[in-house]
Amino acid sequence: MRTGEPLPPVGDVLAALATGLWHWDTATKLVTVDAEAARLLGLPAQPVTLTEAQTRARLHPVDWNEITGVVQLAVAEGTLAEVRIRIMDEHGNILRVVRSRSKPSYDPERRAYRLIGTLQEVTEPAPGTPAGRSAVTGDWRRSREAFLLDAGRALAEARSTAEVLRVAGALSMPGFSPDGLVVFRVEGDRLTIIGQHGHEPGDMNPFSNMPLDTDYPAAEVSRTGRAVYLSSPAEYKERYPVTWPLAQPFGRQSWAFLPLIVAGRTMGAWMAAFTHPVAFTPDERAVLTTVARMLAQALSRAGAAETERELTDGLQRSMLPSLGPRIPGMQVSARYIPTGGGLQVGGDWYDLIPLPSGRFALVVGDVQGHDVRAAGLMGQLRIALRAYASEGHRPDAVLSRASRFLHGVTHDAHDDETAGPRFATCVYAEACPATGKLEIARAGHPDPAIRMADGTVMMRPTAGGLPLGIDPDADYPTTRFTLEPGETMMLCTDGLIETGGHDLDSGWRRLRGILEAHRGDDGVDVESLADALVQGVHGPSSHHTTGPLADRREDDIALMLLSRPHEGTARPAIRRTLLSVAQDEPDRIADARRHLSELLHDWASPEQVDSAVLLVSEMVTNVLVHTDADALLLAEVTGEPVTRRLRVQVTDTGDDLPHRRRPGELASSGRGLMLIELLADAWGVDPRGEGKSIWFELYESEGVSEGAGDAGADGEAGEDGEAAA
């Protein structure tokens, strides 16, 4: 067109651009379109006026709803309303995709919208392209949210593992739908395939039952718990050259491998493979991560539902204990993790029992075996323990009666399939909420562990008896101590300690590291601490901290945490332990030595630790040998690392004060005070109203210990005591 010529009519220009005009008045509920717009709507190419119902029948239902939302938003913001619309035929098939642009206005008197706009056909974007990842409106996020809502609802309704896998295979993600899906599950040290979509039978056999240390993305994800995104075959080949030849024949262009995590435990991995390149933008990764979380939860729920259908209602109740009422002034958390094989049942359990005295009982136990019978016996024993405790019996009496009960149940069985004695380990702790006092009885179970206010963790030796069910007349002595403000007690079964190929020693060191590393802004959050413990033995990091044993077969786990929060906001920098040694318990002297060693496990000088252990052994032994009283050991560590002070005090009710002796060369005793003078930085004897206490102190700082040691060597008592006799 030359300059100066008149412009062509607007209708001719729009017709040349294959663009139609339309007018919509919501008051009259009529839509008027020109010939081109009618053609785009699948009607004869001539102007026509349609009702809203007739127009709506030509559009995809989801797009019609989006139009109404976009119109209201455009009016509110004073902008153009732009939306992509799918045109449907009488059979529900998509004829074409058109773009609508209009300038809507609102008439408050008529309470109606009036729109004049254009319709123009657009090419349906190919999956994986930038256009495919963004709707014409640019509101890709809205499509993503709608997809996630539909996917979450579908996965939540799946009742079995097979249904979950079918739903996962049918997921159509907005703009970048995968054509190949595989779900992997961790079983011991191996990775197995439990479901796949988009592959022929047998295609995935090379990837099934592979060791976790294989150079394969799904194995790495299961080990580390971190997703792996591969945008191109070249990137796949570079990062995983060993397994690339196995993946190359499928002809895929991009891959996403995401962990399946439930309750802090990595249960497997999910692979989404694409025949078109995918850049894995932050939005795309967010969608994949959310789907992986929902898929993991759905698989976990489906597995639990399938297990429940195979067990009786009574067994279900015994497998799912409840913590019941809250303990005033204390915090309680519990976890139960079933074993990974078979029906995922076992004999571990925990329970929280309100007592008639107003106290509460915490119970953790483990019935021998990992089968249905062990779970059934566990349910029976748990009910029996709750009944005995509710009658008001003391901890020792509760365990004695429970042992007699289990012995009768297992030794009187005559059925060939279920006959045979079984035993159970158990720890029963009675707690007073007001004072924090604990009374604990053990039946062959691991000792409780205490996390002190300063973060130090140590095993708390307690008296114990035989496992339940072995001897119907067994006795179970009771140990008493106080849970101080800021301290947390852990009760667990051996599964938590030994899972991952660990023995009791190495497993305890691993747990102590987790307990001491856990920090909270205000005391200890027992829920997050419980998750950290489970994650530490079942999560990805556990595959890098295997124990000295070669076998990684897992045991079921029962865990309980009891915490007594700080009464104030300040956190005391003190660790304390208390232990009693009775006249008829000389073997407890060894417990006292071990207890003090654990209290000083991070002390700077190993020689000072040896000295402290030697002095404690000497002091407690002197009480048992030279008096008729019991000994009470109190050890406290105060101050910051490198400048700390250890104070150990042994108290008894005897009236005779210790005195120096001059033992002969061959004498077997009489060197107690001489050792204290030589090894302690300060020491003394404090007479009391009834009895006495002898104490000593050690200073971690070399500068302080020299001055204090000179005072002690001169025979003077420390600052709190009197001169030694």
XYZ file of C-alpha atoms in Angstrom, residues 36-661:
626
model
C -14.514 -15.592 11.172
C -15.285 -15.955 14.883
C -18.156 -18.321 14.024
C -15.773 -20.439 11.937
C -13.284 -20.600 14.781
C -16.083 -21.771 17.088
C -16.848 -24.649 14.696
C -19.993 -23.039 13.211
C -20.817 -22.016 9.614
C -18.757 -18.979 8.552
C -21.472 -16.350 8.886
C -22.400 -13.788 11.561
C -24.604 -15.233 14.279
C -25.916 -14.438 17.761
C -25.661 -17.214 20.359
C -26.901 -17.659 23.881
C -24.409 -18.142 26.703
C -25.444 -21.797 26.913
C -24.802 -22.336 23.184
C -21.423 -20.627 23.428
C -20.444 -22.526 26.553
C -21.225 -25.823 24.810
C -18.493 -25.043 22.251
C -15.790 -24.422 24.895
C -13.863 -26.670 27.242
C -15.523 -26.528 30.729
C -12.252 -25.677 32.466
C -11.584 -22.819 30.013
C -15.081 -21.364 30.492
C -14.463 -21.158 34.226
C -11.101 -19.512 33.563
C -12.730 -16.889 31.320
C -15.041 -15.725 34.105
C -12.131 -15.420 36.527
C -9.916 -13.552 34.048
C -12.707 -11.100 33.186
C -13.276 -10.153 36.812
C -9.529 -9.752 37.379
C -9.120 -7.581 34.257
C -11.946 -5.271 35.330
C -10.489 -4.912 38.809
C -6.988 -4.141 37.460
C -8.099 -2.176 34.372
C -6.187 -4.455 31.979
C -6.947 -6.637 28.976
C -8.507 -10.043 29.542
C -6.369 -12.599 27.722
C -7.001 -16.348 27.836
C -6.445 -19.505 25.807
C -9.616 -21.431 24.908
C -10.027 -24.985 23.626
C -12.871 -25.332 21.115
C -14.768 -28.645 21.391
C -16.987 -30.489 18.878
C -20.217 -32.384 19.580
C -18.259 -35.499 20.588
C -16.004 -33.757 23.121
C -12.941 -33.646 20.881
C -10.723 -30.560 20.704
C -11.059 -28.864 17.278
C -8.565 -26.079 17.808
C -7.085 -23.720 20.362
C -7.873 -19.999 20.092
C -6.662 -16.950 21.939
C -9.208 -14.458 23.174
C -8.293 -10.842 23.929
C -10.946 -8.399 25.120
C -11.471 -5.189 27.039
C -14.190 -5.877 29.612
C -16.217 -3.203 31.397
C -18.690 -3.404 34.244
C -22.016 -1.536 34.433
C -22.957 -1.158 38.123
C -26.555 -0.154 37.305
C -27.195 -3.242 35.190
C -24.801 -5.325 37.320
C -23.429 -6.857 34.167
C -20.206 -7.164 32.201
C -19.807 -6.068 28.594
C -16.941 -7.413 26.502
C -15.730 -6.694 22.967
C -12.790 -8.721 21.790
C -11.048 -10.860 19.221
C -10.541 -14.574 18.602
C -7.441 -15.880 16.848
C -6.313 -19.456 16.289
C -2.987 -20.442 17.867
C -0.844 -23.534 17.432
C -1.061 -26.036 20.283
C 2.397 -25.940 21.902
C 4.468 -29.097 21.896
C 5.213 -30.636 25.302
C 8.532 -29.548 26.747
C 8.819 -26.351 24.701
C 8.825 -22.912 26.339
C 5.345 -22.293 24.893
C 4.162 -25.588 26.271
C 5.282 -24.626 29.735
C 3.382 -21.327 29.694
C -0.280 -20.762 28.882
C -1.224 -17.834 26.625
C -2.246 -15.939 29.710
C 1.176 -16.549 31.270
C -0.600 -18.066 34.272
C 1.151 -21.435 34.236
C 1.005 -21.486 38.018
C -2.797 -21.720 37.928
C -2.615 -24.842 35.758
C 0.002 -26.285 38.103
C -2.171 -25.763 41.174
C -5.187 -27.340 39.471
C -3.070 -30.338 38.481
C -1.688 -30.787 41.985
C -5.171 -30.645 43.503
C -6.406 -33.335 41.102
C -3.295 -35.479 41.613
C -3.481 -35.184 45.397
C -7.138 -36.170 45.443
C -6.557 -39.148 43.138
C -3.582 -40.408 45.143
C -5.425 -39.941 48.440
C -8.295 -42.103 47.185
C -6.019 -44.978 46.110
C -6.408 -47.830 48.594
C -3.687 -50.212 47.467
C -0.175 -50.074 46.095
C -1.399 -51.161 42.657
C -3.958 -48.333 42.586
C -1.345 -45.786 43.621
C 0.932 -46.922 40.793
C -1.924 -46.764 38.267
C -2.742 -43.203 39.335
C 0.933 -42.224 39.132
C 1.177 -43.636 35.626
C -1.838 -41.623 34.474
C -0.615 -38.257 35.777
C -0.555 -35.582 33.077
C 1.634 -32.723 34.260
C 0.972 -29.244 32.787
C 3.326 -28.634 29.893
C 5.872 -31.410 30.487
C 4.165 -34.742 31.028
C 6.577 -37.702 31.299
C 6.047 -40.789 29.188
C 7.969 -43.174 31.453
C 7.606 -43.642 35.212
C 9.314 -46.073 37.592
C 8.913 -46.409 41.366
C 11.841 -47.927 43.278
C 11.802 -49.177 46.870
C 14.723 -49.709 49.262
C 14.866 -53.216 50.705
C 17.889 -53.645 52.928
C 20.955 -52.867 50.820
C 19.172 -53.231 47.490
C 16.837 -51.241 45.261
C 13.845 -53.013 43.755
C 11.160 -51.888 41.299
C 7.604 -52.042 42.654
C 5.857 -50.385 39.695
C 6.439 -48.826 36.275
C 4.543 -47.173 33.425
C 5.501 -46.583 29.810
C 7.782 -49.605 29.432
C 7.318 -53.041 27.961
C 7.394 -56.049 30.321
C 10.972 -57.003 31.018
C 12.482 -53.696 29.852
C 13.307 -52.650 33.404
C 14.795 -55.983 34.505
C 18.401 -54.645 34.380
C 17.442 -51.962 36.917
C 15.645 -54.288 39.333
C 17.207 -55.601 42.545
C 20.357 -53.506 42.192
C 22.735 -52.754 45.102
C 22.388 -49.305 46.639
C 26.006 -48.477 45.829
C 25.366 -48.837 42.067
C 26.332 -45.862 39.896
C 22.681 -45.216 38.987
C 20.617 -42.057 39.683
C 17.834 -43.862 41.589
C 20.404 -45.568 43.836
C 22.143 -42.258 44.534
C 18.822 -40.598 45.365
C 17.945 -43.419 47.775
C 21.343 -43.128 49.468
C 21.453 -39.345 49.787
C 17.806 -38.283 49.855
C 18.561 -35.576 47.235
C 16.865 -35.340 43.822
C 18.813 -35.758 40.573
C 17.792 -33.864 37.402
C 19.312 -34.754 34.034
C 18.304 -32.367 31.235
C 20.046 -34.145 28.344
C 21.524 -37.502 27.329
C 24.981 -35.909 27.370
C 24.548 -34.934 31.012
C 23.325 -38.448 31.865
C 26.310 -40.034 30.119
C 28.776 -37.691 31.823
C 27.453 -38.206 35.363
C 26.593 -41.929 35.155
C 28.782 -43.511 32.489
C 28.413 -47.030 33.910
C 24.613 -47.276 33.622
C 24.170 -44.960 30.621
C 24.342 -47.870 28.103
C 21.331 -49.417 29.870
C 19.287 -46.191 29.679
C 20.294 -45.161 26.151
C 18.047 -47.650 24.228
C 14.879 -46.059 25.641
C 15.476 -42.898 23.602
C 14.642 -40.466 26.384
C 15.922 -36.882 26.425
C 15.480 -35.826 30.069
C 15.122 -37.565 33.427
C 14.096 -36.604 36.962
C 14.864 -38.886 39.935
C 13.248 -37.848 43.224
C 13.377 -39.382 46.732
C 10.272 -40.866 48.336
C 10.448 -39.813 51.993
C 7.937 -40.623 54.724
C 8.384 -39.625 58.394
C 12.039 -38.847 57.866
C 12.761 -42.213 56.218
C 13.806 -42.555 52.576
C 11.694 -45.456 51.350
C 12.752 -45.344 47.703
C 12.930 -43.203 44.560
C 10.648 -42.114 41.700
C 11.820 -41.704 38.110
C 10.052 -39.502 35.554
C 11.499 -39.801 32.025
C 10.699 -37.509 29.046
C 11.015 -38.030 25.295
C 11.450 -34.250 24.859
C 14.085 -32.004 26.472
C 13.071 -30.476 29.804
C 15.046 -27.637 31.389
C 13.699 -28.400 34.903
C 12.949 -24.819 35.849
C 12.212 -24.018 39.512
C 8.458 -24.288 38.823
C 8.886 -27.670 37.152
C 11.052 -28.952 40.001
C 8.472 -27.731 42.493
C 5.757 -29.738 40.722
C 7.901 -32.880 40.583
C 8.925 -32.555 44.241
C 5.317 -32.113 45.366
C 4.180 -35.125 43.333
C 7.001 -37.217 44.828
C 5.917 -36.279 48.359
C 2.292 -37.115 47.626
C 3.334 -40.366 45.962
C 5.454 -41.361 48.972
C 2.594 -40.618 51.354
C 0.157 -42.528 49.165
C 2.450 -45.553 48.947
C 2.978 -45.473 52.697
C -0.757 -45.258 53.358
C -1.490 -48.013 50.869
C 1.113 -50.292 52.431
C -0.274 -49.683 55.901
C -3.814 -50.329 54.688
C -2.827 -53.608 53.052
C -1.078 -54.746 56.229
C -4.073 -53.853 58.358
C -6.382 -55.904 56.135
C -4.240 -58.998 56.765
C -4.299 -58.688 60.546
C -7.177 -58.997 62.966
C -8.740 -55.975 64.639
C -7.155 -56.904 67.942
C -3.699 -57.085 66.395
C -4.263 -53.696 64.783
C -5.043 -52.150 68.153
C -1.931 -53.659 69.704
C 0.230 -52.382 66.836
C -1.074 -48.817 67.103
C -0.596 -47.655 70.715
C -1.778 -44.225 71.736
C 0.087 -41.797 73.962
C -3.195 -40.942 75.671
C -3.339 -37.894 77.962
C -0.599 -35.284 78.189
C 1.678 -35.271 81.221
C 1.502 -31.871 82.939
C 4.923 -30.245 83.126
C 6.522 -32.844 80.841
C 6.718 -33.558 77.133
C 6.395 -37.042 75.624
C 7.022 -38.236 72.088
C 6.994 -41.761 70.659
C 7.725 -43.488 67.367
C 7.183 -47.011 66.072
C 8.941 -48.095 62.852
C 8.047 -51.623 61.669
C 10.596 -53.959 60.173
C 11.044 -53.693 56.433
C 10.197 -57.259 55.446
C 7.195 -59.563 55.244
C 4.020 -58.202 56.789
C 5.989 -55.441 58.513
C 5.001 -56.639 61.969
C 7.092 -57.331 65.017
C 7.119 -57.497 68.761
C 8.237 -53.960 69.677
C 5.815 -51.643 71.447
C 5.528 -48.558 73.613
C 2.804 -47.345 75.953
C 1.910 -44.437 78.235
C -0.247 -45.418 81.206
C -1.961 -43.013 83.668
C -1.701 -44.443 87.194
C -4.152 -44.192 90.117
C -1.536 -42.243 92.115
C -1.555 -39.399 89.589
C 1.775 -40.498 88.163
C 2.395 -41.866 84.680
C 4.148 -45.014 83.483
C 6.207 -45.182 80.301
C 6.721 -48.660 78.849
C 8.954 -49.782 75.995
C 9.342 -53.475 75.190
C 10.311 -56.040 72.587
C 8.852 -59.545 72.226
C 11.215 -62.077 70.675
C 10.604 -62.556 66.942
C 9.426 -60.571 63.896
C 6.313 -62.467 62.888
C 2.582 -62.380 63.440
C 2.863 -64.433 66.626
C 5.344 -61.940 68.092
C 2.914 -59.131 67.312
C 0.058 -61.071 68.896
C 2.034 -61.785 72.062
C 3.057 -58.145 72.154
C -0.588 -57.108 72.149
C -1.416 -59.496 74.966
C 1.590 -58.470 77.047
C 0.879 -54.783 76.533
C -2.682 -55.199 77.776
C -1.478 -57.230 80.770
C 1.109 -54.598 81.710
C -1.495 -51.862 81.472
C -3.843 -53.867 83.706
C -1.200 -54.521 86.377
C -0.080 -50.884 86.331
C -3.648 -49.609 86.589
C -4.100 -51.675 89.754
C -1.486 -49.461 91.424
C 1.412 -51.944 91.665
C 4.972 -50.661 91.918
C 7.328 -51.072 88.906
C 9.012 -54.209 90.263
C 5.653 -55.859 90.954
C 4.313 -54.939 87.522
C 7.229 -56.638 85.758
C 7.119 -59.688 88.059
C 3.461 -60.250 87.258
C 4.041 -59.641 83.553
C 6.862 -62.203 83.508
C 4.632 -64.771 85.153
C 1.869 -64.003 82.641
C 4.114 -64.358 79.568
C 5.673 -67.549 80.910
C 2.231 -69.080 81.293
C 1.059 -67.983 77.831
C 4.092 -69.279 75.951
C 4.848 -72.457 77.928
C 1.265 -73.705 78.040
C 0.658 -73.452 74.274
C -0.058 -76.790 72.585
C -0.712 -75.742 68.987
C 2.100 -77.068 66.788
C 2.263 -73.847 64.762
C 2.421 -71.501 67.724
C 4.018 -73.662 70.425
C 7.368 -72.743 71.872
C 8.531 -70.401 74.620
C 9.080 -66.749 73.872
C 10.616 -64.031 76.023
C 10.354 -60.259 75.996
C 12.584 -57.423 77.146
C 10.982 -54.417 78.770
C 11.739 -51.197 80.622
C 9.055 -49.717 82.884
C 9.489 -46.129 84.159
C 7.097 -44.487 86.612
C 7.297 -40.660 86.489
C 6.072 -38.039 88.940
C 5.120 -34.915 86.933
C 5.471 -32.556 89.902
C 8.985 -33.515 91.007
C 10.477 -35.303 87.998
C 11.278 -38.353 90.139
C 11.554 -41.611 88.225
C 11.322 -45.210 89.382
C 12.613 -47.622 86.759
C 12.583 -51.412 86.537
C 14.238 -53.314 83.668
C 13.808 -56.800 82.280
C 16.799 -57.507 80.031
C 16.271 -54.239 78.150
C 18.814 -51.524 77.189
C 19.355 -48.894 79.867
C 17.683 -45.509 79.436
C 19.765 -42.618 78.142
C 19.682 -39.106 79.587
C 20.319 -35.931 77.611
C 21.330 -33.345 80.178
C 20.600 -29.629 80.189
C 23.964 -28.756 78.614
C 23.471 -31.273 75.779
C 25.681 -34.015 77.251
C 24.243 -37.510 76.744
C 25.049 -40.562 78.817
C 23.626 -43.991 79.466
C 21.929 -44.192 82.875
C 22.762 -47.560 84.487
C 19.709 -49.075 86.189
C 19.228 -52.319 88.045
C 17.643 -55.081 85.992
C 16.435 -58.651 85.941
C 15.883 -61.454 83.445
C 13.760 -60.893 80.337
C 10.046 -61.467 80.875
C 8.763 -65.016 80.399
C 11.958 -66.887 81.308
C 11.516 -67.275 85.059
C 8.005 -66.874 86.488
C 9.495 -66.033 89.902
C 12.089 -63.479 88.728
C 12.695 -60.314 90.734
C 13.110 -56.859 89.207
C 14.887 -54.297 91.406
C 13.908 -50.642 91.117
C 16.254 -47.722 90.426
C 15.253 -44.224 91.513
C 16.588 -40.914 90.237
C 15.298 -37.482 89.271
C 14.876 -36.056 85.790
C 16.129 -32.510 86.266
C 14.684 -29.473 84.422
C 16.100 -29.334 80.906
C 16.845 -33.075 80.782
C 15.388 -35.615 78.373
C 15.196 -39.380 78.870
C 15.236 -41.776 75.927
C 13.788 -45.294 76.102
C 14.160 -47.474 73.018
C 14.369 -51.042 71.775
C 17.586 -52.515 70.404
C 16.329 -51.933 66.846
C 17.090 -48.222 67.142
C 20.616 -49.005 68.352
C 21.586 -51.848 66.011
C 19.845 -50.916 62.743
C 22.345 -50.437 59.929
C 24.753 -53.210 60.864
C 25.721 -51.729 64.244
C 26.327 -53.533 67.498
C 25.312 -52.139 70.888
C 28.528 -50.143 71.357
C 28.830 -48.533 67.926
C 25.070 -48.052 67.713
C 25.029 -46.234 71.040
C 27.852 -43.945 69.899
C 25.849 -43.071 66.806
C 22.727 -42.272 68.856
C 24.704 -40.200 71.337
C 26.059 -38.104 68.467
C 22.534 -37.477 67.171
C 21.216 -36.596 70.628
C 24.072 -34.215 71.404
C 23.960 -32.566 67.959
C 20.254 -31.759 68.266
C 19.675 -28.164 69.266
C 16.507 -26.176 69.950
C 15.842 -22.483 70.418
C 14.151 -23.087 73.780
C 14.991 -26.449 75.265
C 14.453 -29.713 73.426
C 11.601 -30.252 70.977
C 10.933 -33.948 71.569
C 9.009 -34.338 68.303
C 11.844 -33.043 66.130
C 14.350 -34.997 68.237
C 12.371 -38.208 67.665
C 12.351 -37.525 63.918
C 16.105 -36.872 63.979
C 16.759 -40.198 65.722
C 14.640 -42.141 63.233
C 16.195 -40.299 60.291
C 19.663 -40.968 61.694
C 19.198 -44.746 61.602
C 16.770 -45.095 58.673
C 17.462 -42.060 56.476
C 20.009 -41.592 53.688
C 22.836 -40.797 56.104
C 22.518 -44.247 57.689
C 23.903 -45.841 54.517
C 27.168 -43.957 55.068
C 27.449 -44.888 58.775
C 27.174 -48.650 58.673
C 28.333 -50.504 61.742
C 31.005 -53.175 62.197
C 28.586 -55.972 61.266
C 28.109 -56.935 57.620
C 24.377 -57.703 57.800
C 22.052 -54.699 57.414
C 18.765 -56.548 58.028
C 16.613 -54.177 60.024
C 14.689 -54.715 63.246
C 11.514 -52.909 64.178
C 11.909 -49.887 66.431
C 10.030 -48.494 69.417
C 11.159 -45.155 70.819
C 9.912 -42.918 73.639
C 11.260 -39.546 74.753
C 10.355 -37.907 78.073
C 11.484 -34.304 78.579
C 11.192 -31.991 81.563
C 11.330 -28.408 80.229
C 13.270 -25.633 81.907
C 11.371 -23.806 84.614
C 12.938 -20.500 83.540
C 14.356 -19.054 80.360
C 18.018 -19.483 81.330
C 19.736 -22.708 80.383
C 22.098 -23.884 83.137
C 25.593 -24.900 82.067
C 25.689 -27.907 84.377
C 25.564 -31.654 84.044
C 24.776 -33.822 87.010
C 24.351 -37.494 87.826
C 23.185 -39.302 90.941
C 23.686 -42.976 91.775
C 23.048 -45.037 94.894
C 25.035 -48.159 95.864
C 23.522 -50.379 98.541
C 25.446 -52.648 100.904
C 24.149 -55.723 99.098
C 25.015 -54.312 95.632
C 28.833 -54.251 95.452
C 28.593 -54.911 91.709
C 27.144 -51.406 91.388
C 30.627 -49.996 91.986
C 31.408 -50.936 88.389
C 28.269 -49.054 87.306
C 29.504 -46.011 89.238
C 32.848 -46.116 87.430
C 31.191 -46.459 84.043
C 28.681 -43.760 84.882
C 31.389 -41.247 85.741
C 33.390 -42.142 82.628
C 30.391 -41.359 80.435
C 29.791 -38.123 82.302
C 33.369 -37.092 81.413
C 33.444 -38.546 77.894
C 34.485 -35.163 76.400
C 36.870 -34.111 79.215
C 40.100 -32.606 77.878
C 42.514 -34.762 79.940
C 42.129 -38.560 79.798
C 44.493 -38.820 82.794
C 42.121 -36.752 84.904
C 39.224 -38.996 83.875
C 41.181 -42.050 85.002
C 41.977 -40.311 88.296
C 38.329 -39.417 88.887
C 37.175 -42.974 88.170
C 39.818 -44.376 90.548
C 38.835 -41.994 93.347
C 35.113 -42.722 92.969
C 35.787 -46.448 93.143
C 37.901 -45.949 96.282
C 35.363 -43.696 98.011
C 32.333 -45.909 97.362
C 34.240 -49.048 98.338
C 35.304 -47.445 101.633
C 31.656 -46.772 102.505
C 30.645 -50.382 101.834
C 33.664 -51.837 103.708
C 33.975 -49.555 106.727
C 30.285 -48.722 107.437
C 26.949 -50.451 107.502
C 25.329 -47.742 105.359
C 24.587 -47.315 101.676
C 26.559 -44.903 99.516
C 25.040 -42.048 97.498
C 27.202 -40.709 94.663
C 26.610 -37.182 93.310
C 28.803 -35.881 90.459
C 28.485 -32.417 88.896
C 30.306 -30.735 86.025
C 29.993 -26.951 85.796
C 31.449 -24.272 83.554
C 32.388 -24.104 79.898
C 34.633 -26.588 78.041
C 38.370 -26.410 78.876
C 37.619 -24.437 82.066
C 35.149 -26.844 83.703
C 35.064 -28.115 87.268
C 34.168 -31.646 88.350
C 32.841 -32.075 91.869
C 32.181 -35.589 93.164
C 30.526 -36.197 96.504
C 29.887 -39.557 98.225
C 27.453 -39.435 101.159
C 26.632 -42.083 103.772
C 24.861 -42.185 107.143
C 27.888 -43.423 109.104
C 29.188 -41.190 111.925
C 32.880 -42.173 111.761
C 34.982 -39.629 109.874
C 37.762 -40.923 107.615
C 41.306 -40.487 108.851
C 44.789 -40.908 107.501
C 46.498 -44.235 107.994
